[in-house]
Structure formats: C-alpha cells, structure tokens
Amino acid sequence: AQTVTQSQPEMSVQEAETVTLSCTYDTSENNYYLFWYKQPPSRQMILVIRQEAYKQQNATENRFSVNFQKAAKSFSLKISDSQLGDTAMYFCAFMRGAGTASKLTFGTGTRLQVTL
Amino acid sequence: DVKVTQSSRYLVKRTGEKVFLECVQDMDHENMFWYRQDPGLGLRLIYFSYDVKMKEKGDIPEGYSVSREKKERFSLILESASTNQTSMYLCASSAWGGGPYEQYFGPGTRLTVT
C-alpha cells in the first residue's frame, strides 16, 4: 500500500514571499503520478499541479512549481510570490499508474496562511 | 464549466437514522468517488465506482454503502448512522483511463450525527 506524509500541519508566509510545502511518499511502484490539491476555506478542492513519475523535469504552473526527487520519494510544492488567495489547505496525493480507477491516496494536509 | 454538486452542504441526523448523500456530475465521467475528510487524517477513500452499477471498496468502507444507477449520480448511504460518522464528506469524479486524470470535487457535505 502507498502512504503519503505531509510533516507540516501548518505554515505561514508573508505576501510576496516564497514558501515550500513538503511531501514524502512510500511506494514500490515505478509508474505513478503525484498531485498537489488546494482546498480554500469553504470552497471546493481544486488541482494545483501534477507530475508524472517518468518525467525528470519538474512540473510548473505559473507561480507553483514542484521539486520531484524520485529516489528520495519526495515531492515538495513551491509557491512563489505568495498571494492572499493562496491561503488554503494543501494536500499532496499519489496515484498508481497501472489500472484505470484513478484512485488517489492523500496526505494529511498542510494549512497555509498567507499574511500581509 | 465543469461541475460536481452534492445534495446538502450541512446535514444533522440522529444516531440510527438511514442517511443518503447524493452527488451529481455533469462531465460524463466514468469514475466517481466518495471520501471523508477529518482533521489530521486528510481525505480517506470510502468507495468508488468506475461504471454504472459497478463499485469497489476504498480504504474505509465499513458502515457505508453506495449506489450508482445512472452515470452522473453516485450516492453514499449510511445504513445506521453513528456518531463516529460525523465528518465532512466529499464527492469527486474523473475520466476513465490510465492517465493522471484530474479529480473534480464537489463542495462537500458536513454531516453531524447526534
């Protein structure tokens, strides 16, 4: 079974600064995908960024980028130029590459507060 | 605009009641999922369905059942609600296939069992 660990329950960052959220995972699979989802207060969960394990290049989406270290089984999320709207719970998630069910295994989440 | 809707945002039920949580998606997705979200535990998969009338247990299926009679609708049933089922319930849907398909989430139902 896969496990996903987020060791930072809460983090705080000032507006315009950069913050990195940590995620580690454990799996014996070689083909898999990793995701970061964002859940703003009282709003729906949305996808932030995804990474295919077979790709060495780190994924980037505007101010969001990942540092994917496959050997270390680490998948951190970097948010640059933080904005107040980035305040949310952030969940790291793992998906096996085999099969078609697209099931996700989530970490316990990191609550990020962006302050003025 | 893609949309997953859930029948209630807040629900209060008594112990022993039968509870139905409904989820509808308008994206023609094959896969649908039910999670519960608890502080410090993240999201845990209860059940999922990859086709009409098809279902599979997730990580925590005990005390729950599901129904999928139509492609767009996936129901979660608590046969006899208990206080330890007080939680936030999230529904999600995604396309079928082996790729890293995004899951689209509903707004959640916060269920309180008293």
PDB file of N, CA, C and O in Angstrom, chain B residues 34-90:
ATOM      1  N   TRP B  34     -16.227   8.654  -3.291  1.00  0.00           N
ATOM      2  CA  TRP B  34     -16.657   9.250  -2.028  1.00  0.00           C
ATOM      3  C   TRP B  34     -15.504   9.189  -1.036  1.00  0.00           C
ATOM      4  O   TRP B  34     -14.907   8.125  -0.810  1.00  0.00           O
ATOM      5  N   TYR B  35     -15.186  10.360  -0.445  1.00  0.00           N
ATOM      6  CA  TYR B  35     -14.167  10.479   0.584  1.00  0.00           C
ATOM      7  C   TYR B  35     -14.791  11.055   1.850  1.00  0.00           C
ATOM      8  O   TYR B  35     -15.767  11.776   1.792  1.00  0.00           O
ATOM      9  N   ARG B  36     -14.140  10.757   2.972  1.00  0.00           N
ATOM     10  CA  ARG B  36     -14.442  11.542   4.153  1.00  0.00           C
ATOM     11  C   ARG B  36     -13.169  12.267   4.577  1.00  0.00           C
ATOM     12  O   ARG B  36     -12.050  11.759   4.404  1.00  0.00           O
ATOM     13  N   GLN B  37     -13.376  13.492   5.051  1.00  0.00           N
ATOM     14  CA  GLN B  37     -12.259  14.347   5.422  1.00  0.00           C
ATOM     15  C   GLN B  37     -12.352  14.670   6.900  1.00  0.00           C
ATOM     16  O   GLN B  37     -13.356  15.227   7.365  1.00  0.00           O
ATOM     17  N   ASP B  38     -11.316  14.321   7.651  1.00  0.00           N
ATOM     18  CA  ASP B  38     -11.262  14.588   9.075  1.00  0.00           C
ATOM     19  C   ASP B  38      -9.962  15.301   9.404  1.00  0.00           C
ATOM     20  O   ASP B  38      -8.910  14.980   8.829  1.00  0.00           O
ATOM     21  N   PRO B  39      -9.990  16.252  10.330  1.00  0.00           N
ATOM     22  CA  PRO B  39      -8.766  16.989  10.695  1.00  0.00           C
ATOM     23  C   PRO B  39      -7.658  16.025  11.117  1.00  0.00           C
ATOM     24  O   PRO B  39      -7.869  15.125  11.920  1.00  0.00           O
ATOM     25  N   GLY B  40      -6.485  16.269  10.561  1.00  0.00           N
ATOM     26  CA  GLY B  40      -5.334  15.446  10.920  1.00  0.00           C
ATOM     27  C   GLY B  40      -5.263  14.109  10.215  1.00  0.00           C
ATOM     28  O   GLY B  40      -4.259  13.398  10.331  1.00  0.00           O
ATOM     29  N   LEU B  41      -6.315  13.778   9.473  1.00  0.00           N
ATOM     30  CA  LEU B  41      -6.345  12.484   8.768  1.00  0.00           C
ATOM     31  C   LEU B  41      -6.392  12.656   7.255  1.00  0.00           C
ATOM     32  O   LEU B  41      -6.278  11.678   6.514  1.00  0.00           O
ATOM     33  N   GLY B  42      -6.602  13.853   6.791  1.00  0.00           N
ATOM     34  CA  GLY B  42      -6.678  14.085   5.359  1.00  0.00           C
ATOM     35  C   GLY B  42      -7.959  13.523   4.780  1.00  0.00           C
ATOM     36  O   GLY B  42      -8.990  13.437   5.459  1.00  0.00           O
ATOM     37  N   LEU B  43      -7.897  13.129   3.514  1.00  0.00           N
ATOM     38  CA  LEU B  43      -9.039  12.518   2.839  1.00  0.00           C
ATOM     39  C   LEU B  43      -8.813  11.018   2.759  1.00  0.00           C
ATOM     40  O   LEU B  43      -7.737  10.565   2.369  1.00  0.00           O
ATOM     41  N   ARG B  44      -9.848  10.284   3.109  1.00  0.00           N
ATOM     42  CA  ARG B  44      -9.776   8.828   3.033  1.00  0.00           C
ATOM     43  C   ARG B  44     -10.904   8.326   2.126  1.00  0.00           C
ATOM     44  O   ARG B  44     -12.047   8.743   2.272  1.00  0.00           O
ATOM     45  N   LEU B  45     -10.548   7.404   1.249  1.00  0.00           N
ATOM     46  CA  LEU B  45     -11.491   6.901   0.268  1.00  0.00           C
ATOM     47  C   LEU B  45     -12.440   5.885   0.896  1.00  0.00           C
ATOM     48  O   LEU B  45     -12.000   4.901   1.491  1.00  0.00           O
ATOM     49  N   ILE B  46     -13.738   6.113   0.711  1.00  0.00           N
ATOM     50  CA  ILE B  46     -14.746   5.206   1.258  1.00  0.00           C
ATOM     51  C   ILE B  46     -15.122   4.152   0.206  1.00  0.00           C
ATOM     52  O   ILE B  46     -15.018   2.950   0.428  1.00  0.00           O
ATOM     53  N   TYR B  47     -15.590   4.626  -0.938  1.00  0.00           N
ATOM     54  CA  TYR B  47     -15.968   3.777  -2.064  1.00  0.00           C
ATOM     55  C   TYR B  47     -15.689   4.534  -3.348  1.00  0.00           C
ATOM     56  O   TYR B  47     -15.669   5.760  -3.362  1.00  0.00           O
ATOM     57  N   PHE B  48     -15.533   3.783  -4.427  1.00  0.00           N
ATOM     58  CA  PHE B  48     -15.525   4.411  -5.730  1.00  0.00           C
ATOM     59  C   PHE B  48     -16.251   3.535  -6.738  1.00  0.00           C
ATOM     60  O   PHE B  48     -16.502   2.353  -6.502  1.00  0.00           O
ATOM     61  N   SER B  49     -16.577   4.155  -7.858  1.00  0.00           N
ATOM     62  CA  SER B  49     -17.299   3.465  -8.920  1.00  0.00           C
ATOM     63  C   SER B  49     -16.680   3.839 -10.255  1.00  0.00           C
ATOM     64  O   SER B  49     -16.411   5.012 -10.504  1.00  0.00           O
ATOM     65  N   TYR B  50     -16.439   2.858 -11.108  1.00  0.00           N
ATOM     66  CA  TYR B  50     -15.839   3.122 -12.410  1.00  0.00           C
ATOM     67  C   TYR B  50     -16.825   2.929 -13.554  1.00  0.00           C
ATOM     68  O   TYR B  50     -16.467   3.064 -14.728  1.00  0.00           O
ATOM     69  N   ASP B  51     -18.072   2.602 -13.219  1.00  0.00           N
ATOM     70  CA  ASP B  51     -19.094   2.445 -14.235  1.00  0.00           C
ATOM     71  C   ASP B  51     -20.433   2.315 -13.533  1.00  0.00           C
ATOM     72  O   ASP B  51     -20.490   2.036 -12.314  1.00  0.00           O
ATOM     73  N   VAL B  52     -21.488   2.466 -14.298  1.00  0.00           N
ATOM     74  CA  VAL B  52     -22.828   2.302 -13.727  1.00  0.00           C
ATOM     75  C   VAL B  52     -22.940   0.909 -13.112  1.00  0.00           C
ATOM     76  O   VAL B  52     -22.521  -0.083 -13.711  1.00  0.00           O
ATOM     77  N   LYS B  53     -23.486   0.863 -11.927  1.00  0.00           N
ATOM     78  CA  LYS B  53     -23.726  -0.363 -11.155  1.00  0.00           C
ATOM     79  C   LYS B  53     -22.434  -1.057 -10.709  1.00  0.00           C
ATOM     80  O   LYS B  53     -22.494  -2.126 -10.103  1.00  0.00           O
ATOM     81  N   MET B  54     -21.283  -0.471 -10.974  1.00  0.00           N
ATOM     82  CA  MET B  54     -20.019  -1.061 -10.537  1.00  0.00           C
ATOM     83  C   MET B  54     -19.487  -0.254  -9.359  1.00  0.00           C
ATOM     84  O   MET B  54     -19.554   0.981  -9.365  1.00  0.00           O
ATOM     85  N   LYS B  55     -18.958  -0.959  -8.374  1.00  0.00           N
ATOM     86  CA  LYS B  55     -18.429  -0.272  -7.207  1.00  0.00           C
ATOM     87  C   LYS B  55     -17.287  -1.098  -6.628  1.00  0.00           C
ATOM     88  O   LYS B  55     -17.243  -2.314  -6.783  1.00  0.00           O
ATOM     89  N   GLU B  56     -16.402  -0.397  -5.948  1.00  0.00           N
ATOM     90  CA  GLU B  56     -15.325  -1.073  -5.240  1.00  0.00           C
ATOM     91  C   GLU B  56     -15.097  -0.390  -3.908  1.00  0.00           C
ATOM     92  O   GLU B  56     -15.236   0.840  -3.804  1.00  0.00           O
ATOM     93  N   LYS B  57     -14.716  -1.171  -2.931  1.00  0.00           N
ATOM     94  CA  LYS B  57     -14.434  -0.619  -1.622  1.00  0.00           C
ATOM     95  C   LYS B  57     -13.135   0.177  -1.655  1.00  0.00           C
ATOM     96  O   LYS B  57     -12.182  -0.188  -2.340  1.00  0.00           O
ATOM     97  N   GLY B  58     -13.144   1.244  -0.880  1.00  0.00           N
ATOM     98  CA  GLY B  58     -11.934   2.007  -0.679  1.00  0.00           C
ATOM     99  C   GLY B  58     -11.234   1.572   0.595  1.00  0.00           C
ATOM    100  O   GLY B  58     -11.271   0.400   0.967  1.00  0.00           O
ATOM    101  N   ASP B  59     -10.653   2.520   1.285  1.00  0.00           N
ATOM    102  CA  ASP B  59      -9.879   2.199   2.476  1.00  0.00           C
ATOM    103  C   ASP B  59     -10.718   2.063   3.746  1.00  0.00           C
ATOM    104  O   ASP B  59     -10.320   1.371   4.683  1.00  0.00           O
ATOM    105  N   ILE B  60     -11.873   2.724   3.777  1.00  0.00           N
ATOM    106  CA  ILE B  60     -12.694   2.722   4.996  1.00  0.00           C
ATOM    107  C   ILE B  60     -14.169   2.497   4.647  1.00  0.00           C
ATOM    108  O   ILE B  60     -15.024   3.329   4.935  1.00  0.00           O
ATOM    109  N   PRO B  61     -14.546   1.352   4.095  1.00  0.00           N
ATOM    110  CA  PRO B  61     -15.933   1.149   3.671  1.00  0.00           C
ATOM    111  C   PRO B  61     -16.898   0.741   4.774  1.00  0.00           C
ATOM    112  O   PRO B  61     -18.122   0.776   4.572  1.00  0.00           O
ATOM    113  N   GLU B  62     -16.385   0.386   5.933  1.00  0.00           N
ATOM    114  CA  GLU B  62     -17.250  -0.155   6.984  1.00  0.00           C
ATOM    115  C   GLU B  62     -18.286   0.873   7.416  1.00  0.00           C
ATOM    116  O   GLU B  62     -17.961   2.027   7.725  1.00  0.00           O
ATOM    117  N   GLY B  63     -19.539   0.452   7.451  1.00  0.00           N
ATOM    118  CA  GLY B  63     -20.631   1.324   7.858  1.00  0.00           C
ATOM    119  C   GLY B  63     -21.246   2.125   6.727  1.00  0.00           C
ATOM    120  O   GLY B  63     -22.199   2.881   6.957  1.00  0.00           O
ATOM    121  N   TYR B  64     -20.725   1.921   5.519  1.00  0.00           N
ATOM    122  CA  TYR B  64     -21.211   2.667   4.352  1.00  0.00           C
ATOM    123  C   TYR B  64     -21.582   1.711   3.220  1.00  0.00           C
ATOM    124  O   TYR B  64     -21.050   0.608   3.135  1.00  0.00           O
ATOM    125  N   SER B  65     -22.463   2.168   2.360  1.00  0.00           N
ATOM    126  CA  SER B  65     -22.712   1.501   1.099  1.00  0.00           C
ATOM    127  C   SER B  65     -22.919   2.574   0.039  1.00  0.00           C
ATOM    128  O   SER B  65     -23.042   3.760   0.370  1.00  0.00           O
ATOM    129  N   VAL B  66     -22.929   2.167  -1.224  1.00  0.00           N
ATOM    130  CA  VAL B  66     -23.080   3.135  -2.312  1.00  0.00           C
ATOM    131  C   VAL B  66     -24.024   2.576  -3.361  1.00  0.00           C
ATOM    132  O   VAL B  66     -24.308   1.380  -3.416  1.00  0.00           O
ATOM    133  N   SER B  67     -24.476   3.495  -4.194  1.00  0.00           N
ATOM    134  CA  SER B  67     -25.351   3.119  -5.296  1.00  0.00           C
ATOM    135  C   SER B  67     -25.036   4.005  -6.487  1.00  0.00           C
ATOM    136  O   SER B  67     -24.899   5.223  -6.342  1.00  0.00           O
ATOM    137  N   ARG B  68     -24.946   3.368  -7.668  1.00  0.00           N
ATOM    138  CA  ARG B  68     -24.763   4.124  -8.899  1.00  0.00           C
ATOM    139  C   ARG B  68     -25.645   3.512  -9.982  1.00  0.00           C
ATOM    140  O   ARG B  68     -25.257   2.595 -10.679  1.00  0.00           O
ATOM    141  N   GLU B  69     -26.832   4.065 -10.087  1.00  0.00           N
ATOM    142  CA  GLU B  69     -27.814   3.589 -11.064  1.00  0.00           C
ATOM    143  C   GLU B  69     -27.711   4.344 -12.379  1.00  0.00           C
ATOM    144  O   GLU B  69     -28.120   3.831 -13.428  1.00  0.00           O
ATOM    145  N   LYS B  70     -27.205   5.554 -12.331  1.00  0.00           N
ATOM    146  CA  LYS B  70     -27.006   6.363 -13.533  1.00  0.00           C
ATOM    147  C   LYS B  70     -25.575   6.892 -13.531  1.00  0.00           C
ATOM    148  O   LYS B  70     -24.974   7.090 -12.476  1.00  0.00           O
ATOM    149  N   LYS B  71     -25.052   7.136 -14.715  1.00  0.00           N
ATOM    150  CA  LYS B  71     -23.657   7.522 -14.843  1.00  0.00           C
ATOM    151  C   LYS B  71     -23.345   8.802 -14.082  1.00  0.00           C
ATOM    152  O   LYS B  71     -22.278   8.953 -13.495  1.00  0.00           O
ATOM    153  N   GLU B  72     -24.262   9.736 -14.057  1.00  0.00           N
ATOM    154  CA  GLU B  72     -23.975  11.038 -13.476  1.00  0.00           C
ATOM    155  C   GLU B  72     -24.206  11.106 -11.967  1.00  0.00           C
ATOM    156  O   GLU B  72     -23.862  12.097 -11.351  1.00  0.00           O
ATOM    157  N   ARG B  73     -24.754  10.064 -11.387  1.00  0.00           N
ATOM    158  CA  ARG B  73     -25.172  10.148  -9.981  1.00  0.00           C
ATOM    159  C   ARG B  73     -24.545   9.023  -9.167  1.00  0.00           C
ATOM    160  O   ARG B  73     -24.584   7.851  -9.555  1.00  0.00           O
ATOM    161  N   PHE B  74     -24.002   9.390  -7.995  1.00  0.00           N
ATOM    162  CA  PHE B  74     -23.343   8.420  -7.111  1.00  0.00           C
ATOM    163  C   PHE B  74     -23.775   8.745  -5.692  1.00  0.00           C
ATOM    164  O   PHE B  74     -23.547   9.854  -5.199  1.00  0.00           O
ATOM    165  N   SER B  75     -24.426   7.784  -5.053  1.00  0.00           N
ATOM    166  CA  SER B  75     -24.989   8.008  -3.730  1.00  0.00           C
ATOM    167  C   SER B  75     -24.204   7.264  -2.668  1.00  0.00           C
ATOM    168  O   SER B  75     -23.798   6.107  -2.874  1.00  0.00           O
ATOM    169  N   LEU B  76     -24.034   7.914  -1.546  1.00  0.00           N
ATOM    170  CA  LEU B  76     -23.410   7.288  -0.372  1.00  0.00           C
ATOM    171  C   LEU B  76     -24.496   7.086   0.664  1.00  0.00           C
ATOM    172  O   LEU B  76     -25.271   8.010   0.944  1.00  0.00           O
ATOM    173  N   ILE B  77     -24.558   5.883   1.224  1.00  0.00           N
ATOM    174  CA  ILE B  77     -25.611   5.533   2.164  1.00  0.00           C
ATOM    175  C   ILE B  77     -24.994   5.107   3.490  1.00  0.00           C
ATOM    176  O   ILE B  77     -24.092   4.263   3.526  1.00  0.00           O
ATOM    177  N   LEU B  78     -25.490   5.727   4.541  1.00  0.00           N
ATOM    178  CA  LEU B  78     -25.145   5.297   5.887  1.00  0.00           C
ATOM    179  C   LEU B  78     -26.358   4.547   6.401  1.00  0.00           C
ATOM    180  O   LEU B  78     -27.403   5.149   6.669  1.00  0.00           O
ATOM    181  N   GLU B  79     -26.250   3.234   6.496  1.00  0.00           N
ATOM    182  CA  GLU B  79     -27.414   2.406   6.819  1.00  0.00           C
ATOM    183  C   GLU B  79     -27.966   2.718   8.204  1.00  0.00           C
ATOM    184  O   GLU B  79     -29.170   2.748   8.401  1.00  0.00           O
ATOM    185  N   SER B  80     -27.091   2.945   9.154  1.00  0.00           N
ATOM    186  CA  SER B  80     -27.488   3.276  10.518  1.00  0.00           C
ATOM    187  C   SER B  80     -26.430   4.212  11.075  1.00  0.00           C
ATOM    188  O   SER B  80     -25.385   3.773  11.558  1.00  0.00           O
ATOM    189  N   ALA B  81     -26.712   5.503  10.966  1.00  0.00           N
ATOM    190  CA  ALA B  81     -25.697   6.499  11.284  1.00  0.00           C
ATOM    191  C   ALA B  81     -25.230   6.381  12.734  1.00  0.00           C
ATOM    192  O   ALA B  81     -26.031   6.127  13.653  1.00  0.00           O
ATOM    193  N   SER B  82     -23.930   6.602  12.911  1.00  0.00           N
ATOM    194  CA  SER B  82     -23.358   6.596  14.255  1.00  0.00           C
ATOM    195  C   SER B  82     -22.555   7.878  14.440  1.00  0.00           C
ATOM    196  O   SER B  82     -22.167   8.543  13.464  1.00  0.00           O
ATOM    197  N   THR B  83     -22.303   8.219  15.688  1.00  0.00           N
ATOM    198  CA  THR B  83     -21.624   9.485  15.980  1.00  0.00           C
ATOM    199  C   THR B  83     -20.211   9.526  15.383  1.00  0.00           C
ATOM    200  O   THR B  83     -19.720  10.600  15.034  1.00  0.00           O
ATOM    201  N   ASN B  84     -19.573   8.379  15.228  1.00  0.00           N
ATOM    202  CA  ASN B  84     -18.227   8.385  14.650  1.00  0.00           C
ATOM    203  C   ASN B  84     -18.236   8.580  13.130  1.00  0.00           C
ATOM    204  O   ASN B  84     -17.171   8.595  12.496  1.00  0.00           O
ATOM    205  N   GLN B  85     -19.418   8.745  12.565  1.00  0.00           N
ATOM    206  CA  GLN B  85     -19.533   9.092  11.144  1.00  0.00           C
ATOM    207  C   GLN B  85     -19.745  10.591  10.941  1.00  0.00           C
ATOM    208  O   GLN B  85     -19.933  11.048   9.810  1.00  0.00           O
ATOM    209  N   THR B  86     -19.717  11.335  12.026  1.00  0.00           N
ATOM    210  CA  THR B  86     -19.716  12.789  11.918  1.00  0.00           C
ATOM    211  C   THR B  86     -18.436  13.212  11.217  1.00  0.00           C
ATOM    212  O   THR B  86     -17.328  12.903  11.666  1.00  0.00           O
ATOM    213  N   SER B  87     -18.587  13.899  10.085  1.00  0.00           N
ATOM    214  CA  SER B  87     -17.416  14.213   9.270  1.00  0.00           C
ATOM    215  C   SER B  87     -17.835  15.095   8.097  1.00  0.00           C
ATOM    216  O   SER B  87     -19.009  15.363   7.876  1.00  0.00           O
ATOM    217  N   MET B  88     -16.827  15.515   7.313  1.00  0.00           N
ATOM    218  CA  MET B  88     -17.057  16.161   6.029  1.00  0.00           C
ATOM    219  C   MET B  88     -16.944  15.082   4.961  1.00  0.00           C
ATOM    220  O   MET B  88     -15.957  14.328   4.931  1.00  0.00           O
ATOM    221  N   TYR B  89     -17.944  15.021   4.089  1.00  0.00           N
ATOM    222  CA  TYR B  89     -17.948  14.030   3.013  1.00  0.00           C
ATOM    223  C   TYR B  89     -17.790  14.743   1.674  1.00  0.00           C
ATOM    224  O   TYR B  89     -18.539  15.665   1.343  1.00  0.00           O
ATOM    225  N   LEU B  90     -16.804  14.305   0.921  1.00  0.00           N
ATOM    226  CA  LEU B  90     -16.508  14.889  -0.378  1.00  0.00           C
ATOM    227  C   LEU B  90     -16.727  13.871  -1.476  1.00  0.00           C
ATOM    228  O   LEU B  90     -16.284  12.729  -1.380  1.00  0.00           O
TER     229      LEU B  90
END
